[in-house]
CSV table of C-alpha atoms in Angstrom, one decimal:
chain,number,residue,atom,x,y,z
H,12,MET,CA,-7.3,36.8,13.9
H,13,GLU,CA,-10.1,37.0,16.4
H,14,VAL,CA,-12.9,34.5,16.3
H,15,SER,CA,-16.2,36.3,17.0
H,16,SER,CA,-18.9,33.7,17.1
H,17,ASP,CA,-19.6,30.0,17.2
H,18,SER,CA,-20.4,30.0,13.5
H,19,ASP,CA,-16.9,31.3,12.8
H,20,VAL,CA,-15.4,28.6,14.8
H,21,GLU,CA,-17.5,26.0,13.0
H,22,GLU,CA,-16.5,27.4,9.7
H,23,LEU,CA,-12.8,27.3,10.6
H,24,LEU,CA,-13.1,23.8,11.8
H,25,LEU,CA,-14.8,22.8,8.6
H,26,LEU,CA,-12.1,24.4,6.5
H,27,TYR,CA,-9.4,22.7,8.5
H,28,ALA,CA,-11.1,19.3,8.1
H,29,LEU,CA,-11.6,19.8,4.4
H,30,SER,CA,-7.9,20.8,3.9
H,31,ARG,CA,-6.8,17.7,5.8
H,32,SER,CA,-9.0,15.3,3.9
H,33,GLN,CA,-7.8,16.3,0.4
H,34,ARG,CA,-6.3,13.5,-1.5
H,35,LYS,CA,-2.5,13.6,-1.5
H,36,ARG,CA,-0.8,13.3,-4.9
H,37,VAL,CA,1.9,10.7,-5.3
H,38,TRP,CA,4.2,10.5,-8.3
H,39,VAL,CA,4.1,7.1,-10.0
H,40,HIS,CA,6.8,5.9,-12.4
H,41,ASP,CA,5.6,5.5,-16.1
H,42,ILE,CA,6.5,1.8,-16.0
H,43,ASN,CA,4.0,1.2,-13.1
H,44,GLN,CA,1.3,3.3,-14.8
H,45,LYS,CA,1.6,1.2,-18.0
H,46,ARG,CA,1.4,-2.1,-16.0
H,47,LYS,CA,-2.5,-2.1,-16.1
H,48,ASP,CA,-2.6,-1.6,-19.8
H,49,LEU,CA,0.4,-3.7,-21.0
H,50,GLY,CA,0.3,-6.6,-18.5
H,51,GLU,CA,2.4,-7.7,-15.7
H,52,TYR,CA,5.1,-9.9,-17.1
H,53,HIS,CA,6.0,-9.7,-20.8
H,54,HIS,CA,5.8,-6.0,-21.4
H,55,LEU,CA,6.8,-5.0,-17.9
H,56,CYS,CA,10.0,-7.1,-18.0
H,57,ARG,CA,11.0,-5.5,-21.3
H,58,GLU,CA,10.4,-2.0,-19.9
H,59,LEU,CA,12.3,-2.8,-16.7
H,60,ALA,CA,15.2,-4.3,-18.6
H,61,SER,CA,16.1,-0.8,-19.9
H,62,HIS,CA,16.0,0.6,-16.3
H,63,GLU,CA,18.4,-1.4,-14.2
H,64,ASP,CA,17.6,0.4,-11.0
H,65,ARG,CA,13.9,0.0,-11.5
H,66,PHE,CA,14.4,-3.7,-12.4
H,67,PHE,CA,16.2,-4.3,-9.1
H,68,THR,CA,13.6,-2.3,-7.1
H,69,TYR,CA,10.8,-4.3,-8.6
H,70,PHE,CA,12.2,-7.8,-8.5
H,71,ARG,CA,14.7,-7.4,-5.7
H,72,MET,CA,17.4,-9.1,-7.7
H,73,SER,CA,19.8,-8.2,-10.5
H,74,GLN,CA,19.0,-8.8,-14.2
H,75,ASP,CA,21.7,-11.5,-14.4
H,76,LEU,CA,20.3,-13.4,-11.4
H,77,PHE,CA,16.8,-13.1,-12.8
H,78,GLU,CA,18.0,-14.5,-16.1
H,79,ASP,CA,19.6,-17.4,-14.3
H,80,THR,CA,16.4,-18.2,-12.4
H,81,THR,CA,14.1,-18.1,-15.5
């Protein structure tokens, strides 16, 4: 592709800048999306209890250890 004028260069730079500034999408687990609506502790703990791996990731401890500390 041959660039023929300064306006073409400006247009290409603008398109490049716009493509770089687009918001990136990030997948968020349903449990984390519900946190705002359901609350942090009571509902979240119940949801996390059914997902052992998510529970460990969130609290950084096993469910057994968590029960011992509460």
